[in-house]
mmCIF file of N, CA, C and O in Angstrom:
data_model
loop_
_atom_site.group_PDB
_atom_site.id
_atom_site.type_symbol
_atom_site.label_atom_id
_atom_site.label_comp_id
_atom_site.label_asym_id
_atom_site.label_seq_id
_atom_site.Cartn_x
_atom_site.Cartn_y
_atom_site.Cartn_z
ATOM 1 N N GLY A 1 -6.650 14.241 17.685
ATOM 2 C CA GLY A 1 -5.823 13.559 18.621
ATOM 3 C C GLY A 1 -4.513 14.282 18.856
ATOM 4 O O GLY A 1 -4.247 15.340 18.307
ATOM 5 N N ARG A 2 -3.732 13.690 19.687
ATOM 6 C CA ARG A 2 -2.435 14.241 20.073
ATOM 7 C C ARG A 2 -1.398 13.976 18.988
ATOM 8 O O ARG A 2 -1.383 12.914 18.380
ATOM 9 N N GLU A 3 -0.520 14.934 18.750
ATOM 10 C CA GLU A 3 0.553 14.754 17.781
ATOM 11 C C GLU A 3 1.545 13.724 18.301
ATOM 12 O O GLU A 3 1.918 13.737 19.472
ATOM 13 N N ARG A 4 1.953 12.816 17.424
ATOM 14 C CA ARG A 4 2.909 11.773 17.789
ATOM 15 C C ARG A 4 4.004 11.707 16.742
ATOM 16 O O ARG A 4 3.718 11.749 15.556
ATOM 17 N N HIS A 5 5.216 11.581 17.185
ATOM 18 C CA HIS A 5 6.349 11.407 16.291
ATOM 19 C C HIS A 5 6.691 9.927 16.289
ATOM 20 O O HIS A 5 7.194 9.401 17.281
ATOM 21 N N LEU A 6 6.398 9.246 15.195
ATOM 22 C CA LEU A 6 6.579 7.809 15.157
ATOM 23 C C LEU A 6 7.843 7.385 14.421
ATOM 24 O O LEU A 6 8.443 6.386 14.765
ATOM 25 N N MET A 7 8.211 8.118 13.384
ATOM 26 C CA MET A 7 9.399 7.729 12.637
ATOM 27 C C MET A 7 9.891 8.892 11.789
ATOM 28 O O MET A 7 9.169 9.848 11.549
ATOM 29 N N ILE A 8 11.123 8.759 11.390
ATOM 30 C CA ILE A 8 11.740 9.730 10.501
ATOM 31 C C ILE A 8 11.952 9.052 9.159
ATOM 32 O O ILE A 8 12.539 7.970 9.091
ATOM 33 N N LEU A 9 11.458 9.667 8.105
ATOM 34 C CA LEU A 9 11.651 9.141 6.762
ATOM 35 C C LEU A 9 12.881 9.791 6.156
ATOM 36 O O LEU A 9 13.062 10.997 6.268
ATOM 37 N N GLY A 10 13.685 9.022 5.513
ATOM 38 C CA GLY A 10 14.872 9.539 4.845
ATOM 39 C C GLY A 10 14.664 9.589 3.344
ATOM 40 O O GLY A 10 13.530 9.586 2.846
ATOM 41 N N ALA A 11 15.776 9.610 2.639
ATOM 42 C CA ALA A 11 15.731 9.647 1.174
ATOM 43 C C ALA A 11 14.900 8.481 0.657
ATOM 44 O O ALA A 11 14.960 7.371 1.181
ATOM 45 N N ASN A 12 14.092 8.747 -0.343
ATOM 46 C CA ASN A 12 13.214 7.751 -0.965
ATOM 47 C C ASN A 12 12.148 7.225 -0.015
ATOM 48 O O ASN A 12 11.634 6.125 -0.203
ATOM 49 N N GLY A 13 11.819 8.006 1.010
ATOM 50 C CA GLY A 13 10.774 7.614 1.951
ATOM 51 C C GLY A 13 9.418 7.562 1.274
ATOM 52 O O GLY A 13 9.187 8.183 0.238
ATOM 53 N N LEU A 14 8.517 6.816 1.857
ATOM 54 C CA LEU A 14 7.188 6.621 1.304
ATOM 55 C C LEU A 14 6.160 6.946 2.384
ATOM 56 O O LEU A 14 6.268 6.476 3.510
ATOM 57 N N LEU A 15 5.177 7.747 2.025
ATOM 58 C CA LEU A 15 4.183 8.204 2.987
ATOM 59 C C LEU A 15 2.796 8.103 2.370
ATOM 60 O O LEU A 15 2.600 8.477 1.214
ATOM 61 N N GLY A 16 1.838 7.591 3.139
ATOM 62 C CA GLY A 16 0.456 7.573 2.690
ATOM 63 C C GLY A 16 0.035 6.310 1.969
ATOM 64 O O GLY A 16 -1.066 6.241 1.426
ATOM 65 N N ASP A 17 0.869 5.296 1.961
ATOM 66 C CA ASP A 17 0.552 4.076 1.230
ATOM 67 C C ASP A 17 -0.200 3.050 2.067
ATOM 68 O O ASP A 17 -0.662 2.046 1.545
ATOM 69 N N CYS A 18 -0.355 3.287 3.346
ATOM 70 C CA CYS A 18 -0.949 2.287 4.242
ATOM 71 C C CYS A 18 -2.411 1.995 3.940
ATOM 72 O O CYS A 18 -2.910 0.921 4.252
ATOM 73 N N SER A 19 -3.119 2.921 3.356
ATOM 74 C CA SER A 19 -4.541 2.709 3.093
ATOM 75 C C SER A 19 -4.802 2.033 1.751
ATOM 76 O O SER A 19 -5.938 1.709 1.439
ATOM 77 N N LEU A 20 -3.776 1.780 0.966
ATOM 78 C CA LEU A 20 -3.985 1.232 -0.374
ATOM 79 C C LEU A 20 -4.728 -0.101 -0.402
ATOM 80 O O LEU A 20 -5.624 -0.275 -1.229
ATOM 81 N N PRO A 21 -4.403 -1.067 0.451
ATOM 82 C CA PRO A 21 -5.105 -2.351 0.347
ATOM 83 C C PRO A 21 -6.605 -2.263 0.629
ATOM 84 O O PRO A 21 -7.369 -3.059 0.120
ATOM 85 N N THR A 22 -7.030 -1.310 1.423
ATOM 86 C CA THR A 22 -8.439 -1.233 1.812
ATOM 87 C C THR A 22 -9.179 -0.063 1.185
ATOM 88 O O THR A 22 -10.392 0.020 1.289
ATOM 89 N N SER A 23 -8.479 0.861 0.582
ATOM 90 C CA SER A 23 -9.050 2.095 0.033
ATOM 91 C C SER A 23 -9.657 2.979 1.115
ATOM 92 O O SER A 23 -10.415 3.885 0.831
ATOM 93 N N ALA A 24 -9.334 2.702 2.369
ATOM 94 C CA ALA A 24 -9.828 3.517 3.473
ATOM 95 C C ALA A 24 -8.990 4.791 3.588
ATOM 96 O O ALA A 24 -7.850 4.837 3.137
ATOM 97 N N HIS A 25 -9.569 5.801 4.201
ATOM 98 C CA HIS A 25 -8.821 7.032 4.438
ATOM 99 C C HIS A 25 -7.844 6.796 5.587
ATOM 100 O O HIS A 25 -8.223 6.301 6.641
ATOM 101 N N TYR A 26 -6.610 7.110 5.349
ATOM 102 C CA TYR A 26 -5.566 6.948 6.368
ATOM 103 C C TYR A 26 -4.849 8.284 6.463
ATOM 104 O O TYR A 26 -3.986 8.592 5.645
ATOM 105 N N GLY A 27 -5.265 9.108 7.403
ATOM 106 C CA GLY A 27 -4.719 10.445 7.522
ATOM 107 C C GLY A 27 -3.299 10.445 8.074
ATOM 108 O O GLY A 27 -3.062 9.918 9.153
ATOM 109 N N VAL A 28 -2.391 10.964 7.307
ATOM 110 C CA VAL A 28 -1.012 11.100 7.758
ATOM 111 C C VAL A 28 -0.556 12.514 7.457
ATOM 112 O O VAL A 28 -1.080 13.186 6.576
ATOM 113 N N SER A 29 0.418 12.946 8.194
ATOM 114 C CA SER A 29 1.023 14.237 7.905
ATOM 115 C C SER A 29 2.513 14.110 8.152
ATOM 116 O O SER A 29 2.976 13.186 8.819
ATOM 117 N N ALA A 30 3.236 15.033 7.585
ATOM 118 C CA ALA A 30 4.689 15.010 7.732
ATOM 119 C C ALA A 30 5.199 16.439 7.758
ATOM 120 O O ALA A 30 4.585 17.350 7.196
ATOM 121 N N LEU A 31 6.317 16.609 8.404
ATOM 122 C CA LEU A 31 6.995 17.888 8.461
ATOM 123 C C LEU A 31 8.401 17.674 7.949
ATOM 124 O O LEU A 31 9.117 16.799 8.449
ATOM 125 N N ALA A 32 8.811 18.437 6.947
ATOM 126 C CA ALA A 32 10.133 18.279 6.350
ATOM 127 C C ALA A 32 11.162 19.097 7.120
ATOM 128 O O ALA A 32 10.928 20.243 7.468
ATOM 129 N N SER A 33 12.302 18.477 7.377
ATOM 130 C CA SER A 33 13.397 19.188 8.038
ATOM 131 C C SER A 33 14.461 19.622 7.029
ATOM 132 O O SER A 33 15.457 20.224 7.407
ATOM 133 N N SER A 34 14.250 19.288 5.774
ATOM 134 C CA SER A 34 15.152 19.704 4.698
ATOM 135 C C SER A 34 14.344 19.774 3.406
ATOM 136 O O SER A 34 13.143 19.481 3.395
ATOM 137 N N GLU A 35 14.996 20.123 2.327
ATOM 138 C CA GLU A 35 14.313 20.221 1.036
ATOM 139 C C GLU A 35 13.732 18.863 0.649
ATOM 140 O O GLU A 35 14.361 17.819 0.849
ATOM 141 N N VAL A 36 12.520 18.885 0.090
ATOM 142 C CA VAL A 36 11.822 17.661 -0.280
ATOM 143 C C VAL A 36 11.345 17.769 -1.721
ATOM 144 O O VAL A 36 10.879 18.819 -2.148
ATOM 145 N N HIS A 37 11.473 16.680 -2.431
ATOM 146 C CA HIS A 37 10.874 16.554 -3.762
ATOM 147 C C HIS A 37 9.769 15.523 -3.619
ATOM 148 O O HIS A 37 10.024 14.373 -3.272
ATOM 149 N N LEU A 38 8.548 15.944 -3.864
ATOM 150 C CA LEU A 38 7.379 15.109 -3.601
ATOM 151 C C LEU A 38 6.753 14.644 -4.906
ATOM 152 O O LEU A 38 6.609 15.419 -5.851
ATOM 153 N N LEU A 39 6.394 13.384 -4.935
ATOM 154 C CA LEU A 39 5.665 12.818 -6.063
ATOM 155 C C LEU A 39 4.352 12.264 -5.528
ATOM 156 O O LEU A 39 4.349 11.420 -4.627
ATOM 157 N N ALA A 40 3.263 12.763 -6.047
ATOM 158 C CA ALA A 40 1.941 12.262 -5.670
ATOM 159 C C ALA A 40 1.356 11.554 -6.884
ATOM 160 O O ALA A 40 1.454 12.061 -8.004
ATOM 161 N N LEU A 41 0.794 10.364 -6.660
ATOM 162 C CA LEU A 41 0.184 9.653 -7.773
ATOM 163 C C LEU A 41 -1.055 8.922 -7.297
ATOM 164 O O LEU A 41 -1.169 8.582 -6.115
ATOM 165 N N PRO A 42 -1.974 8.675 -8.220
ATOM 166 C CA PRO A 42 -3.193 7.953 -7.844
ATOM 167 C C PRO A 42 -2.866 6.550 -7.339
ATOM 168 O O PRO A 42 -1.902 5.918 -7.801
ATOM 169 N N ALA A 43 -3.687 6.072 -6.425
ATOM 170 C CA ALA A 43 -3.486 4.737 -5.857
ATOM 171 C C ALA A 43 -3.438 3.685 -6.956
ATOM 172 O O ALA A 43 -2.618 2.760 -6.904
ATOM 173 N N SER A 44 -4.271 3.822 -7.954
ATOM 174 C CA SER A 44 -4.308 2.818 -9.028
ATOM 175 C C SER A 44 -2.969 2.742 -9.763
ATOM 176 O O SER A 44 -2.521 1.653 -10.130
ATOM 177 N N ASP A 45 -2.308 3.872 -9.955
ATOM 178 C CA ASP A 45 -1.000 3.879 -10.612
ATOM 179 C C ASP A 45 0.056 3.210 -9.741
ATOM 180 O O ASP A 45 0.912 2.469 -10.232
ATOM 181 N N PHE A 46 -0.006 3.480 -8.433
ATOM 182 C CA PHE A 46 0.969 2.871 -7.520
ATOM 183 C C PHE A 46 0.770 1.359 -7.476
ATOM 184 O O PHE A 46 1.728 0.589 -7.557
ATOM 185 N N LEU A 47 -0.474 0.916 -7.356
ATOM 186 C CA LEU A 47 -0.757 -0.514 -7.313
ATOM 187 C C LEU A 47 -0.355 -1.199 -8.625
ATOM 188 O O LEU A 47 0.164 -2.328 -8.619
ATOM 189 N N GLU A 48 -0.557 -0.533 -9.734
ATOM 190 C CA GLU A 48 -0.140 -1.085 -11.030
ATOM 191 C C GLU A 48 1.379 -1.230 -11.089
ATOM 192 O O GLU A 48 1.895 -2.249 -11.566
ATOM 193 N N ALA A 49 2.097 -0.241 -10.562
ATOM 194 C CA ALA A 49 3.562 -0.319 -10.534
ATOM 195 C C ALA A 49 4.018 -1.502 -9.687
ATOM 196 O O ALA A 49 4.984 -2.193 -10.044
ATOM 197 N N LEU A 50 3.348 -1.749 -8.554
ATOM 198 C CA LEU A 50 3.693 -2.896 -7.716
ATOM 199 C C LEU A 50 3.484 -4.209 -8.461
ATOM 200 O O LEU A 50 4.273 -5.150 -8.312
ATOM 201 N N GLN A 51 2.431 -4.278 -9.272
ATOM 202 C CA GLN A 51 2.156 -5.498 -10.035
ATOM 203 C C GLN A 51 3.158 -5.697 -11.166
ATOM 204 O O GLN A 51 3.553 -6.827 -11.455
ATOM 205 N N MET A 52 3.579 -4.628 -11.780
ATOM 206 C CA MET A 52 4.472 -4.718 -12.934
ATOM 207 C C MET A 52 5.935 -4.896 -12.548
ATOM 208 O O MET A 52 6.734 -5.366 -13.362
ATOM 209 N N HIS A 53 6.289 -4.540 -11.315
ATOM 210 C CA HIS A 53 7.688 -4.572 -10.886
ATOM 211 C C HIS A 53 7.798 -5.341 -9.570
ATOM 212 O O HIS A 53 7.667 -4.756 -8.491
ATOM 213 N N PRO A 54 8.050 -6.641 -9.648
ATOM 214 C CA PRO A 54 8.130 -7.463 -8.437
ATOM 215 C C PRO A 54 9.155 -6.969 -7.419
ATOM 216 O O PRO A 54 8.928 -7.080 -6.216
ATOM 217 N N GLU A 55 10.267 -6.407 -7.882
ATOM 218 C CA GLU A 55 11.283 -5.905 -6.942
ATOM 219 C C GLU A 55 10.749 -4.712 -6.151
ATOM 220 O O GLU A 55 11.040 -4.570 -4.960
ATOM 221 N N LEU A 56 9.943 -3.887 -6.766
ATOM 222 C CA LEU A 56 9.316 -2.765 -6.071
ATOM 223 C C LEU A 56 8.303 -3.289 -5.049
ATOM 224 O O LEU A 56 8.243 -2.792 -3.915
ATOM 225 N N ALA A 57 7.535 -4.296 -5.438
ATOM 226 C CA ALA A 57 6.568 -4.886 -4.515
ATOM 227 C C ALA A 57 7.275 -5.493 -3.309
ATOM 228 O O ALA A 57 6.809 -5.345 -2.172
ATOM 229 N N GLN A 58 8.414 -6.141 -3.524
ATOM 230 C CA GLN A 58 9.177 -6.724 -2.422
ATOM 231 C C GLN A 58 9.691 -5.631 -1.486
ATOM 232 O O GLN A 58 9.607 -5.757 -0.260
ATOM 233 N N GLN A 59 10.215 -4.562 -2.037
ATOM 234 C CA GLN A 59 10.692 -3.437 -1.212
ATOM 235 C C GLN A 59 9.545 -2.840 -0.422
ATOM 236 O O GLN A 59 9.708 -2.481 0.753
ATOM 237 N N HIS A 60 8.391 -2.728 -1.032
ATOM 238 C CA HIS A 60 7.232 -2.157 -0.347
ATOM 239 C C HIS A 60 6.795 -3.071 0.801
ATOM 240 O O HIS A 60 6.459 -2.590 1.888
ATOM 241 N N ARG A 61 6.802 -4.387 0.588
ATOM 242 C CA ARG A 61 6.450 -5.323 1.671
ATOM 243 C C ARG A 61 7.428 -5.195 2.838
ATOM 244 O O ARG A 61 7.027 -5.200 4.000
ATOM 245 N N GLN A 62 8.720 -5.077 2.538
ATOM 246 C CA GLN A 62 9.725 -4.939 3.595
ATOM 247 C C GLN A 62 9.524 -3.645 4.365
ATOM 248 O O GLN A 62 9.585 -3.622 5.597
ATOM 249 N N LEU A 63 9.289 -2.558 3.656
ATOM 250 C CA LEU A 63 9.048 -1.264 4.298
ATOM 251 C C LEU A 63 7.799 -1.321 5.166
ATOM 252 O O LEU A 63 7.797 -0.858 6.310
ATOM 253 N N SER A 64 6.741 -1.920 4.644
ATOM 254 C CA SER A 64 5.493 -2.022 5.408
ATOM 255 C C SER A 64 5.690 -2.842 6.672
ATOM 256 O O SER A 64 5.159 -2.507 7.734
ATOM 257 N N SER A 65 6.467 -3.899 6.574
ATOM 258 C CA SER A 65 6.746 -4.744 7.730
ATOM 259 C C SER A 65 7.516 -3.965 8.800
ATOM 260 O O SER A 65 7.190 -4.035 9.987
ATOM 261 N N ARG A 66 8.532 -3.224 8.395
ATOM 262 C CA ARG A 66 9.302 -2.411 9.351
ATOM 263 C C ARG A 66 8.416 -1.356 9.993
ATOM 264 O O ARG A 66 8.464 -1.125 11.202
ATOM 265 N N ARG A 67 7.603 -0.703 9.191
ATOM 266 C CA ARG A 67 6.713 0.347 9.704
ATOM 267 C C ARG A 67 5.721 -0.235 10.705
ATOM 268 O O ARG A 67 5.469 0.346 11.750
ATOM 269 N N PHE A 68 5.166 -1.399 10.400
ATOM 270 C CA PHE A 68 4.231 -2.053 11.302
ATOM 271 C C PHE A 68 4.921 -2.393 12.625
ATOM 272 O O PHE A 68 4.346 -2.226 13.700
ATOM 273 N N GLY A 69 6.170 -2.845 12.548
ATOM 274 C CA GLY A 69 6.933 -3.141 13.763
ATOM 275 C C GLY A 69 7.111 -1.917 14.636
ATOM 276 O O GLY A 69 6.978 -1.981 15.856
ATOM 277 N N VAL A 70 7.400 -0.781 14.030
ATOM 278 C CA VAL A 70 7.554 0.472 14.779
ATOM 279 C C VAL A 70 6.246 0.837 15.464
ATOM 280 O O VAL A 70 6.224 1.207 16.637
ATOM 281 N N LEU A 71 5.143 0.718 14.745
ATOM 282 C CA LEU A 71 3.842 1.051 15.321
ATOM 283 C C LEU A 71 3.475 0.114 16.470
ATOM 284 O O LEU A 71 2.935 0.543 17.486
ATOM 285 N N LEU A 72 3.779 -1.185 16.327
ATOM 286 C CA LEU A 72 3.514 -2.126 17.413
ATOM 287 C C LEU A 72 4.339 -1.790 18.649
ATOM 288 O O LEU A 72 3.836 -1.838 19.771
ATOM 289 N N GLN A 73 5.608 -1.455 18.461
ATOM 290 C CA GLN A 73 6.459 -1.091 19.597
ATOM 291 C C GLN A 73 5.912 0.142 20.294
ATOM 292 O O GLN A 73 5.859 0.204 21.519
ATOM 293 N N TYR A 74 5.501 1.144 19.524
ATOM 294 C CA TYR A 74 4.949 2.370 20.098
ATOM 295 C C TYR A 74 3.694 2.050 20.903
ATOM 296 O O TYR A 74 3.534 2.472 22.044
ATOM 297 N N ARG A 75 2.808 1.274 20.294
ATOM 298 C CA ARG A 75 1.540 0.951 20.959
ATOM 299 C C ARG A 75 1.786 0.143 22.226
ATOM 300 O O ARG A 75 1.186 0.409 23.263
ATOM 301 N N TYR A 76 2.671 -0.829 22.171
ATOM 302 C CA TYR A 76 2.970 -1.660 23.342
ATOM 303 C C TYR A 76 3.569 -0.813 24.460
ATOM 304 O O TYR A 76 3.189 -0.932 25.606
ATOM 305 N N LYS A 77 4.475 0.051 24.098
ATOM 306 C CA LYS A 77 5.149 0.900 25.085
ATOM 307 C C LYS A 77 4.159 1.823 25.794
ATOM 308 O O LYS A 77 4.252 2.057 26.993
ATOM 309 N N HIS A 78 3.176 2.339 25.061
ATOM 310 C CA HIS A 78 2.247 3.312 25.637
ATOM 311 C C HIS A 78 0.988 2.699 26.238
ATOM 312 O O HIS A 78 0.220 3.396 26.881
ATOM 313 N N LEU A 79 0.782 1.401 26.045
ATOM 314 C CA LEU A 79 -0.396 0.772 26.627
ATOM 315 C C LEU A 79 -0.078 -0.080 27.843
ATOM 316 O O LEU A 79 -0.970 -0.529 28.539
ATOM 317 N N ARG A 80 1.200 -0.277 28.113
ATOM 318 C CA ARG A 80 1.583 -1.072 29.273
ATOM 319 C C ARG A 80 1.233 -0.338 30.555
ATOM 320 O O ARG A 80 1.375 0.867 30.643
ATOM 321 N N PRO A 81 0.763 -1.086 31.574
ATOM 322 C CA PRO A 81 0.421 -0.443 32.852
ATOM 323 C C PRO A 81 1.660 0.040 33.591
ATOM 324 O O PRO A 81 2.730 -0.357 33.410
#
């Protein structure tokens, strides 16, 4: 498909977590405009951290909600006649 710029992630950004609830493949890519320190971990470890740390789970829900809003705005804007 066509390349789309949907959002800019800043410090402590999170990428690739959208497929966790379904275990489906969710292809994402990113391009860094500055130095990046990347942490990759298995889905099971991330989900366990969400269960063990309610404040982390709350932050993740808020981030997911904002991200979903951005995607809805993009889709609405590009599908309108």
